[in-house]
Coordinates of C-alpha atoms and ligand atoms in Angstrom, one line a residue:
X1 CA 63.1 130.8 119.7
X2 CA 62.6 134.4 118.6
X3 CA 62.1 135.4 115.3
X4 CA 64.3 136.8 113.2
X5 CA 63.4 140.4 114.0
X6 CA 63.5 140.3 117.7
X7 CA 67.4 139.0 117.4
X8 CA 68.1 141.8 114.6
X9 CA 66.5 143.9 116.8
X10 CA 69.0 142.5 120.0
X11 CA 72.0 143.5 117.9
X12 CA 70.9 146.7 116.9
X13 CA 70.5 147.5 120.5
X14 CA 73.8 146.2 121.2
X15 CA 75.2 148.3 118.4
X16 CA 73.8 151.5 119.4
X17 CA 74.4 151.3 123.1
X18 CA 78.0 150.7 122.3
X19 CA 77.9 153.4 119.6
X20 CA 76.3 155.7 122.5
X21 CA 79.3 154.5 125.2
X22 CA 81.9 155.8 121.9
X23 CA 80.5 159.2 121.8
X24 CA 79.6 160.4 125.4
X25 CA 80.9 159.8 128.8
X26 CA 79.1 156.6 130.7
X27 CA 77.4 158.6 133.0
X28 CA 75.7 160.3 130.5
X29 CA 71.7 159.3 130.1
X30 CA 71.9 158.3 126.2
X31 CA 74.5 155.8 127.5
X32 CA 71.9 154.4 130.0
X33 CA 69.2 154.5 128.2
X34 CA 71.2 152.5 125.7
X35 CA 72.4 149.7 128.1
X36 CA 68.7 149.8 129.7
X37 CA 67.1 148.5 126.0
X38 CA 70.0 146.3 125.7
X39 CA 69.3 144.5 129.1
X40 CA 65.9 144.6 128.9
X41 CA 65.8 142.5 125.5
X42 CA 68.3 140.4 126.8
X43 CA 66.0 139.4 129.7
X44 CA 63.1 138.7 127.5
X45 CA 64.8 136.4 125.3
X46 CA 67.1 134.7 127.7
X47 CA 64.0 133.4 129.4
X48 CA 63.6 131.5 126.1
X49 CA 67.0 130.4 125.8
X50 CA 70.1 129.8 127.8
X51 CA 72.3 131.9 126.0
X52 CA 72.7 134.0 123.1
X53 CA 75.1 133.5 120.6
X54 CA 76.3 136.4 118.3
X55 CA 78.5 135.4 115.6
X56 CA 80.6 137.8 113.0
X57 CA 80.7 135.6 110.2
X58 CA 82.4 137.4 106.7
X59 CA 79.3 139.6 106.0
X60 CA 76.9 137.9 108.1
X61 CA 75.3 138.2 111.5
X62 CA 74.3 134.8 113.3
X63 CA 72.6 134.9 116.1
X64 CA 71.7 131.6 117.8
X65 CA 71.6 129.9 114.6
X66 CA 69.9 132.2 112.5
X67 CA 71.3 134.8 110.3
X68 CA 70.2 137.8 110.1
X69 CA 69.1 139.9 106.7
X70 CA 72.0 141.6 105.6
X71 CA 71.2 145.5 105.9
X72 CA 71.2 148.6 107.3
X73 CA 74.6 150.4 107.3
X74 CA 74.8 150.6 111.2
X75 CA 74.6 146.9 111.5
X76 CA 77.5 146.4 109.0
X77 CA 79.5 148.8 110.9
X78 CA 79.1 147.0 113.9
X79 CA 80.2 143.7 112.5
X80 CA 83.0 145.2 110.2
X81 CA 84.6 146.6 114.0
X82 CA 84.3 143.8 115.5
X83 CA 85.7 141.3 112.7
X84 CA 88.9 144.1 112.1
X85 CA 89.2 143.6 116.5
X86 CA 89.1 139.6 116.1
X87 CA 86.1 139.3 117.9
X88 CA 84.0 136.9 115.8
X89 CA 81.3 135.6 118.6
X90 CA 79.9 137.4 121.5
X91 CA 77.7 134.6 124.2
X92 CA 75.5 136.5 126.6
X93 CA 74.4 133.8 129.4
X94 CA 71.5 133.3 130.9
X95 CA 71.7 135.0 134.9
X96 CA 73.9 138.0 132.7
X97 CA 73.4 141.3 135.0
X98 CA 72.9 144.8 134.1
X99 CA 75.8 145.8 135.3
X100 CA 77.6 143.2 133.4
X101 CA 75.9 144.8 130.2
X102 CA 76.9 147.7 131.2
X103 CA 80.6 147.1 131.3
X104 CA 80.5 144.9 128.2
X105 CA 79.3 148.0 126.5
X106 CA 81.8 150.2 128.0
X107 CA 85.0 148.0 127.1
X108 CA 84.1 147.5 124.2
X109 CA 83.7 150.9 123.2
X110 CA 87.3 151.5 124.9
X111 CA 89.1 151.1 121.8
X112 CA 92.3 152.8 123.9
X113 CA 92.8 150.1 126.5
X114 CA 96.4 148.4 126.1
X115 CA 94.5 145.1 127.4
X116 CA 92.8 142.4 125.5
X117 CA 88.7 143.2 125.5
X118 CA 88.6 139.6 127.4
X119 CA 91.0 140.3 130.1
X120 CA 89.0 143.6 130.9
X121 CA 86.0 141.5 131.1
X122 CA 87.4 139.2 133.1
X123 CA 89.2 141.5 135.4
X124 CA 85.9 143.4 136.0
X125 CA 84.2 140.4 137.1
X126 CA 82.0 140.3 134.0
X127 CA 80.9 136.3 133.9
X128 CA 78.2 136.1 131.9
X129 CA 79.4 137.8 129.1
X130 CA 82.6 136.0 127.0
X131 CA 84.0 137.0 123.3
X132 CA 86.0 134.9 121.6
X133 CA 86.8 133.2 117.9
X134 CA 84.2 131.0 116.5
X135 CA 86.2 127.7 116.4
X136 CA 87.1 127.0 119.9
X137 CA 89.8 124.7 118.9
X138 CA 91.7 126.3 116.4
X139 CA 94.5 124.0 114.9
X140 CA 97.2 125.3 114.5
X141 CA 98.7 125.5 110.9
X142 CA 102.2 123.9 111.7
X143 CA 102.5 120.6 111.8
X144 CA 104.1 119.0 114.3
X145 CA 106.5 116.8 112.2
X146 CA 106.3 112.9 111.8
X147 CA 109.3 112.3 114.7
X148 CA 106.7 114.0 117.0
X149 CA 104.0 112.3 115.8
X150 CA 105.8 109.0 116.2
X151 CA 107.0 110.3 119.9
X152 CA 103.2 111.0 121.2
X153 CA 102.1 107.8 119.6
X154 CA 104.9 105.4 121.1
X155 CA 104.1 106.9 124.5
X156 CA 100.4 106.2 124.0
X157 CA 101.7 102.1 123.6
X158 CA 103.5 102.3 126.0
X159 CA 101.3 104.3 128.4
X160 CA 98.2 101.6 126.9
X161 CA 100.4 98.9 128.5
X162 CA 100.9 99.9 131.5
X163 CA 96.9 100.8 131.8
X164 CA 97.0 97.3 131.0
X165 CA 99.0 95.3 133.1
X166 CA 97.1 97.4 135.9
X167 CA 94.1 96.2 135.3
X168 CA 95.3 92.7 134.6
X169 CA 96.8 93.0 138.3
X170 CA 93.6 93.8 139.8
X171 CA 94.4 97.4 140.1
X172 CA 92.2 100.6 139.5
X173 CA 94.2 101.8 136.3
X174 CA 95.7 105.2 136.7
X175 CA 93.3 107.8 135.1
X176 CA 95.8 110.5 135.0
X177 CA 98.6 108.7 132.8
X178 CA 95.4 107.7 130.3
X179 CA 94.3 111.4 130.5
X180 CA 97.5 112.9 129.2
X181 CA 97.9 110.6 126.5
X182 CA 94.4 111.0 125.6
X183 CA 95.0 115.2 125.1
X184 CA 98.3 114.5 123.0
X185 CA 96.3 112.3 120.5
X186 CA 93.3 114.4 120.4
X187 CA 95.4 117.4 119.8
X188 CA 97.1 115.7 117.0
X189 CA 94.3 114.2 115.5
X190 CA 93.6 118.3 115.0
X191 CA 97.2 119.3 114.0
X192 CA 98.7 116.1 111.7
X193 CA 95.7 113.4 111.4
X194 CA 97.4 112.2 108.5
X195 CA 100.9 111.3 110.1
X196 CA 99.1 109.9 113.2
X197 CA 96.9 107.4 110.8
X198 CA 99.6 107.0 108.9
X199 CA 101.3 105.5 112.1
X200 CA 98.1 103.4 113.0
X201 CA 98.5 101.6 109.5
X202 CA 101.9 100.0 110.7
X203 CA 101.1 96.6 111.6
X204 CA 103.0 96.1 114.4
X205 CA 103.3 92.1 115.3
X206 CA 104.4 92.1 118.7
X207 CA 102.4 94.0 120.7
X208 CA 99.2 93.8 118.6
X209 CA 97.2 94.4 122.2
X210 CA 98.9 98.0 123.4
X211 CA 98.4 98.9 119.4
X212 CA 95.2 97.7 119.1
X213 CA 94.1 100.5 121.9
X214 CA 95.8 103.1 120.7
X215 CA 95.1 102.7 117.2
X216 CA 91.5 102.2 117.8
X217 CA 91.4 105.5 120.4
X218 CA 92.9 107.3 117.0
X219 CA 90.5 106.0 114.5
X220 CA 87.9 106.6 116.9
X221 CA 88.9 110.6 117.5
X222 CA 89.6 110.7 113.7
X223 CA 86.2 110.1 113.4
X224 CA 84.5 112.2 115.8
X225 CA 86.4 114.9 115.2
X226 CA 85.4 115.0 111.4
X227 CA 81.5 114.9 113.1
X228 CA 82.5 118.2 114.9
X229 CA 82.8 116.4 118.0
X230 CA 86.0 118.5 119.7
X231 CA 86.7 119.5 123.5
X232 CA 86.1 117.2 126.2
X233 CA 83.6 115.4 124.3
X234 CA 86.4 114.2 122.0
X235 CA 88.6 113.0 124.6
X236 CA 86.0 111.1 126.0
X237 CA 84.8 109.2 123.0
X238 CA 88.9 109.1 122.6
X239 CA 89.2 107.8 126.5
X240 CA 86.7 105.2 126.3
X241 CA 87.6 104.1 122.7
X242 CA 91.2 103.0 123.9
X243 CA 89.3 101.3 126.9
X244 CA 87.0 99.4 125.2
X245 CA 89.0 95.7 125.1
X246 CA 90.0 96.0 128.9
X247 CA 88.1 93.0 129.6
X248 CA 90.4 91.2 127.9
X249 CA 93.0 91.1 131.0
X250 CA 90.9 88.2 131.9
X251 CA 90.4 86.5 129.2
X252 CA 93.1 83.3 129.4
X253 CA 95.9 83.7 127.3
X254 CA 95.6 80.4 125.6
X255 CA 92.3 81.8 124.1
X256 CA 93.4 84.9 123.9
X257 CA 95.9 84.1 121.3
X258 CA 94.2 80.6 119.8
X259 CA 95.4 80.3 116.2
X260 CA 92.8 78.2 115.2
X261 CA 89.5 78.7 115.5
X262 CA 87.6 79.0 119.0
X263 CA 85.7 75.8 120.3
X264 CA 82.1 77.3 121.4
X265 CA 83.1 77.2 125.3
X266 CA 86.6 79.1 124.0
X267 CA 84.0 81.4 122.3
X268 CA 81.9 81.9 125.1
X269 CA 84.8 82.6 127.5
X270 CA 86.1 85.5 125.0
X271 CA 82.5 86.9 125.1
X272 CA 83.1 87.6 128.4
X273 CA 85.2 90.7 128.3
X274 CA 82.5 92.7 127.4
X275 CA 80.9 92.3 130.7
X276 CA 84.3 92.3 132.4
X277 CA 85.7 95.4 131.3
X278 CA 82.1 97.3 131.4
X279 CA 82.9 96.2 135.6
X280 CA 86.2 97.3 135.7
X281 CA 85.7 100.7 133.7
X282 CA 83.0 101.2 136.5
X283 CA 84.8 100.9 139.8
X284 CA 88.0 102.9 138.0
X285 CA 87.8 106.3 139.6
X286 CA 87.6 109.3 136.6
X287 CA 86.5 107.2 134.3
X288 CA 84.0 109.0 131.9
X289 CA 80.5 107.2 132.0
X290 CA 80.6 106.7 128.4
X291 CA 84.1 104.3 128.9
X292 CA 81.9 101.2 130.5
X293 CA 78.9 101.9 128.2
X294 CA 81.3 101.2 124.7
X295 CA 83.0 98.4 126.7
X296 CA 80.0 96.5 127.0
X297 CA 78.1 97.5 123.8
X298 CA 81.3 97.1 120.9
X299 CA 80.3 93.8 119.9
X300 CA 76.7 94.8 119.5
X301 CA 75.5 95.2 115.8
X302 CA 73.1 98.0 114.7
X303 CA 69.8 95.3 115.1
X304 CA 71.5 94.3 118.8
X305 CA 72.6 90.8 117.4
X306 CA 75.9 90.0 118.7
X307 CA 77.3 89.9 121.8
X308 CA 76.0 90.3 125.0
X309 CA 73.0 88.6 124.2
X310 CA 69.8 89.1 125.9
X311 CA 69.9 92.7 126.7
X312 CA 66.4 94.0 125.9
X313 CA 66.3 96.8 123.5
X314 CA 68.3 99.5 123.5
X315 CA 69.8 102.0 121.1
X316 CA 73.5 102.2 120.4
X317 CA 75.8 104.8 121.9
X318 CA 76.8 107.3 119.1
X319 CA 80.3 106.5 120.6
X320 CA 79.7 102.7 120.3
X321 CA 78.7 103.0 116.9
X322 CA 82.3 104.8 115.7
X323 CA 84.6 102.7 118.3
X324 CA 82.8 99.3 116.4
X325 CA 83.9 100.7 113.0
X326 CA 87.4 101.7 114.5
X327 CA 87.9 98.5 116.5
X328 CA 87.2 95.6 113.3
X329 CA 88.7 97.9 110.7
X330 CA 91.9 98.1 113.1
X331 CA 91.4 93.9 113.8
X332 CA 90.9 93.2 109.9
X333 CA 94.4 95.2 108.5
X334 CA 96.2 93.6 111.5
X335 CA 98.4 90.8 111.3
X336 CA 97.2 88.5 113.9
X337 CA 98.8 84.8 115.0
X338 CA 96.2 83.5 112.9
X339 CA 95.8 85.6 109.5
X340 CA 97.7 88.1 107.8
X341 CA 97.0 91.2 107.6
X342 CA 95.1 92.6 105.1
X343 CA 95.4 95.4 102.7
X344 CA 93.5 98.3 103.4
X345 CA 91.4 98.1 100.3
X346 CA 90.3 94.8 101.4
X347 CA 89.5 95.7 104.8
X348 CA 87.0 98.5 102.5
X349 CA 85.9 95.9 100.6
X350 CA 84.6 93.5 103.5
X351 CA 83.2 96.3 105.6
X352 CA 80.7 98.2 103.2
X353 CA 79.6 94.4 102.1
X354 CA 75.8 94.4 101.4
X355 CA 75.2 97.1 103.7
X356 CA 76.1 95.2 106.7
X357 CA 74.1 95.5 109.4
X358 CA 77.1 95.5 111.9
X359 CA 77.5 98.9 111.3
X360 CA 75.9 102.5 110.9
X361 CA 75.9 102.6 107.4
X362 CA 76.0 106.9 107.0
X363 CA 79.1 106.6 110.1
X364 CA 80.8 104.1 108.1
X365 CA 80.7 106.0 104.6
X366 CA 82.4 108.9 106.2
X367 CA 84.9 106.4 107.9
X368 CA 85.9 105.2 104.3
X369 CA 85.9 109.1 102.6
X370 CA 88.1 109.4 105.9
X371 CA 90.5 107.0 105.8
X372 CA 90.5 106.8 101.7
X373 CA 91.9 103.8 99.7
X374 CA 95.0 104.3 100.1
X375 CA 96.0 106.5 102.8
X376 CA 99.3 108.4 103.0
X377 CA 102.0 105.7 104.7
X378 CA 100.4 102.9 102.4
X379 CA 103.0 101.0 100.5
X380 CA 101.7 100.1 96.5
X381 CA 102.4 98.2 94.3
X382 CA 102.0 100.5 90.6
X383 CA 101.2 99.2 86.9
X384 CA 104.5 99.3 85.8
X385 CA 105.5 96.7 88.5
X386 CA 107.7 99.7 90.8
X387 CA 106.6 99.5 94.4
X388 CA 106.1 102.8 95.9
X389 CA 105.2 105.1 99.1
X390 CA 102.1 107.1 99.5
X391 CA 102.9 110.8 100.3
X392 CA 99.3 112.5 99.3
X393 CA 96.2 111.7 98.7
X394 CA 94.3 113.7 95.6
X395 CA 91.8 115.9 97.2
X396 CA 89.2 114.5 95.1
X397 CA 89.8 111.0 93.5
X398 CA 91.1 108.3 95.9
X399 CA 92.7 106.2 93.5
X400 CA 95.3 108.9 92.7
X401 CA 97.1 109.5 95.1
X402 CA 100.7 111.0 95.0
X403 CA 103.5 108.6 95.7
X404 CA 107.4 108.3 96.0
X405 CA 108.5 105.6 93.9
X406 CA 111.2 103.4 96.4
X407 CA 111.9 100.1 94.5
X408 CA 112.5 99.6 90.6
X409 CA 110.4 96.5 88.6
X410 CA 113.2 94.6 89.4
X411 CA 112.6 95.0 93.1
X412 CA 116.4 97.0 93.9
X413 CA 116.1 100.1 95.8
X414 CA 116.1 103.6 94.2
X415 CA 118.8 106.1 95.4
X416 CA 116.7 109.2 95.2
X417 CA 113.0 108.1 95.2
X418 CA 111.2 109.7 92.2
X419 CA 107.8 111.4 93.5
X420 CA 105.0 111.2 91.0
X421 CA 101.7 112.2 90.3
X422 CA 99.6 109.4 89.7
X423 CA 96.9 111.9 88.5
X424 CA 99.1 113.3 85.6
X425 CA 99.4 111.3 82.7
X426 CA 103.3 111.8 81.8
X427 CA 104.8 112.5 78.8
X428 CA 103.5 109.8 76.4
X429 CA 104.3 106.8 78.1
X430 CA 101.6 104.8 79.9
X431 CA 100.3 106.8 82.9
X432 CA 101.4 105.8 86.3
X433 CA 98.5 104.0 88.2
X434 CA 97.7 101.9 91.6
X435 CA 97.5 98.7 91.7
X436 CA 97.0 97.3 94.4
X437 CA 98.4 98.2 98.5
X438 CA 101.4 96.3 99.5
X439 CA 102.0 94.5 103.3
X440 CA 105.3 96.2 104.0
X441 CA 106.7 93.1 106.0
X442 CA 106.3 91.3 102.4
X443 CA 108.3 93.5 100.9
X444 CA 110.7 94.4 104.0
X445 CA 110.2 98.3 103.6
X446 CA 109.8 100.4 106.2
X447 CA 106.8 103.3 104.9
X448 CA 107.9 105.8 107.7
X449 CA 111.3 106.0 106.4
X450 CA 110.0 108.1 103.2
X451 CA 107.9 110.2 104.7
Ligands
FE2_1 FE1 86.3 93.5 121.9
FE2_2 FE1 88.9 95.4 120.0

C-alpha cells in the first residue's frame, strides 16, 4: 500500500480541487487542473488497491487504514466541513472515471443544493464514488421493548418449526420464511441483545427442538456481532447457525429423546445427522454455502476429534467454531428429558474446564465476558435468602449485578419488588450479594414478568 505521504497527498488534492470548485465556476481551468491531479493520483493508487477509503474520524484522517499526521490548516478545514455535513467516509472504487471525480468535486462543493450530497451522486450516475457514515449499521438508540422482543422471537419458534417439519417431510425448506426471521434477529441482536438473550435463557420444556435453533442462531449472532461481523455476513453465520441440527429430522424419535444413556449403535445412528443435514442444506435452494459446512463440522473439536470421524485434516470454519460454543452452552442450561437444566454459572464452569480442547479458547472467553455470570433475566438466589430478578449487569464486575428483589426469605411474594444495587454496600447492614442462579421452574417464577 502507499505510504503515508502519497495518501496525505490524495486528500490534499481532494481538498483543493473541491476548494477550487467553491471559488470559480467549473469551467474554469484551476477547477480542471484540480480534478486532473485528483484523478490522476487516484489512478495510480487504485492500481494498488481496490478502493480507497477516506474516513473523518474526530480530528483524524484515515485513509485505508492509516491515519494521517494531523497538520496543515487546509486539511483540518476539509475534515471539519465534512464532519459539520455528516459525511464521515468517502470510498473511491476502483474503475472510478474522471468525470465521476469531476462531479464528486462539484456536489460537494454545492453547499446550496436542497438534496442530500448522495442522492446528487446518485442521480448523476456517479457509481464509483459513495459517502456515507462509518458504521454501516448504525443501531438505533431506542429499544424496541421486551413485548417486541418476545414477538420476533416467538415467530422465530415458530417459523424454526415449520422449517422443520419441512425438512422432516422430505421437502426443500422454504428459504424465504428462514430469511425474514433471520433479519429480525439479527437486527435485534443490534438494537436489544440483552432482552433477546434474556429470552434464550428461558428453558422452555416442550419444544426444546424449535428453541434449541433459535436460541443457538441468537447466541451465535450475539457472538459475531461482538467480532464486528454485521451485514450479510451476520445473517449467514445467523442462517446457518439455526440450521445446524437439521439432520436431526432423521434421526428416530426413540433416540432422539432416549432418557438414558445411548447404546453405541443408538450413538452411532445420532452421529448421523451431521452428514444428513450437511445433504439436506445442500440440495435447499438459497441456502448460504456456509449452512452445510457448520452442519457437518459442529460436533468437531478444535484437534478434529469428535464426530464425523475420518475426515482428513481440515481447519474449522470461523462460523463452526462460535455455532459449537452456542450449540452446547444452549444444550448444557437446557432442561432435557434426561437432566435438568443447569444454572448458567455451571454451564461457565464446565465449558472453560482445563482449557478444553472442544473449543477456541480466545472465541469462548469473549462468549463468557458476553453472556456474563449472571445475565439480565437470570433468577438468584441472594445472601440474605430473598430470591430475586436480574435487571442490569455492572459494567465492570459480573458478580454485581443489579436485581429486583421478587420473593421475601420466607419465600412469599413482594408487592412492589425492591430494586437494589448489589454493588452498594447499604446502610450498615450486611451488603446484598449473589449467591447462586435460580432454575425458575423450581421456584415457579416467571423472570419476564419483572422485566
Ligand atoms: Fe448437533
Ligand atoms: Fe445442537
Amino acid at each position: 500500500m502507499a505510504d503515508v505521504a502519497t495518501l496525505d497527498d490524495l486528500v490534499r488534492r481532494m481538498a483543493a480541487a473541491t476548494r477550487g470548485a467553491t471559488l470559480y465556476s467549473p469551467s474554469h481551468p484551476l477547477v480542471q487542473r484540480g480534478v486532473d491531479a485528483l484523478a490522476a493520483l487516484c489512478q495510480t493508487l487504485l492500481e494498488q488497491t481496490d478502493s480507497l477509503v477516506i474516513g473523518f474520524l474526530g480530528d483524524d484522517v484515515v485513509v485505508n487504514a492509516q491515519r494521517l499526521p494531523r497538520s496543515a490548516s487546509a486539511l483540518a478545514g476539509f475534515a471539519r466541513d465534512l464532519r459539520e455535513r455528516e459525511i464521515e467516509k468517502i470510498s473511491v472504487a476502483r474503475g472510478v472515471m474522471k468525470e465521476e471525480l469531476s462531479t464528486f468535486v462539484l456536489e460537494l462543493a454545492d453547499r446550496r443544493s436542497p438534496l442530500a450530497l448522495s442522492t446528487r451522486l446518485e442521480q448523476k450516475g456517479v457509481r464509483n464514488i459513495t459517502i456515507g457514515r462509518i458504521n454501516v449499521e448504525q443501531d438505533p438508540p431506542a429499544t424496541p421493548g421486551m413485548a417486541a422482543v418476545k414477538q420476533v422471537y416467538d415467530t422465530a419458534v415458530a417459523t424454526a418449526e415449520e422449517l422443520w417439519h419441512t425438512a422432516k417431510a422430505g421437502d426443500k425448506p422454504d428459504p424465504n420464511a428462514a430469511k425474514k426471521i433471520i433479519e429480525s434477529l439479527a437486527r435485534l441482536v443490534g438494537q436489544d441483545r440483552t432482552s433477546l438473550l434474556a429470552l434464550t435463557a428461558l428453558k422452555r420444556y416442550d419444544n426444546y427442538t424449535f428453541t434449541h435453533m433459535v436460541n443457538v442462531s441468537v447466541l451465535s449472532m450475539a457472538q459475531a456481532r461482538a467480532l464486528n461481523l454485521q451485514g450479510p455476513l451476520l445473517r449467514e453465520f445467523g442462517f446457518a447457525a439455526l440450521m445446524h441440527d437439521i439432520g436431526k429430522v432423521n434421526t428416530p424419535l426413540e433416540v432422539l429423546n432416549k432418557p438414558d444413556r445411548l447404546t453405541a449403535e443408538e450413538f452411532r445412528i445420532m452421529q448421523q445427522h451431521v452428514v444428513d443435514g450437511a445433504h439436506i442444506l445442500r440440495r435447499t435452494p438459497e441456502m448460504p454455502a456456509l449452512a452445510p459446512v457448520v452442519a457437518f463440522e459442529h460436533h468437531l473439536r478444535q484437534d478434529l476429534s469428535g464426530y464425523p470421524e475420518k475426515i482428513g485434516r481440515r481447519s474449522l470454519n470461523l462460523c463452526t467454531q462460535i455455532v459449537s460454543i452456542a450449540d452446547v452452552y444452549d444444550a448444557l442450561r437446557s432442561k432435557r428429558v434426561y437432566r435438568d437444566g443447569l444454572s448458567s454459572e455451571r454451564v461457565r464452569a464446565i465449558m472453560t474446564e482445563k482449557d478444553s480442547p472442544a473449543f477456541n479458547t480466545k472465541l469462548l472467553r469473549r462468549f463468557v465476558n458476553l453472556i456474563g455470570l449472571f445475565p439480565v433475566g437470570t433468577l438468584v438466589r441472594l445472601n440474605t435468602e430473598e430470591i430475586a430478578v436480574v435487571v442490569h449487569e455492572h459494567p465492570s464486575d459480573p458478580f454485581r449485578p443489579q436485581v429486583k428483589i421478587v420473593r421475601d426469605r420466607a419465600g412469599a411474594a413482594i408487592e412492589e419488588p425492591l430494586v437494589v444495587n448489589t454493588w452498594e454496600s447499604g446502610g450498615g447492614d450486611a451488603p446484598w450479594a449473589v449467591v447462586e442462579a435460580v432454575d425458575p421452574e423450581a421456584v415457579a417464577i416467571d423472570p419476564l414478568q419483572y422485566m
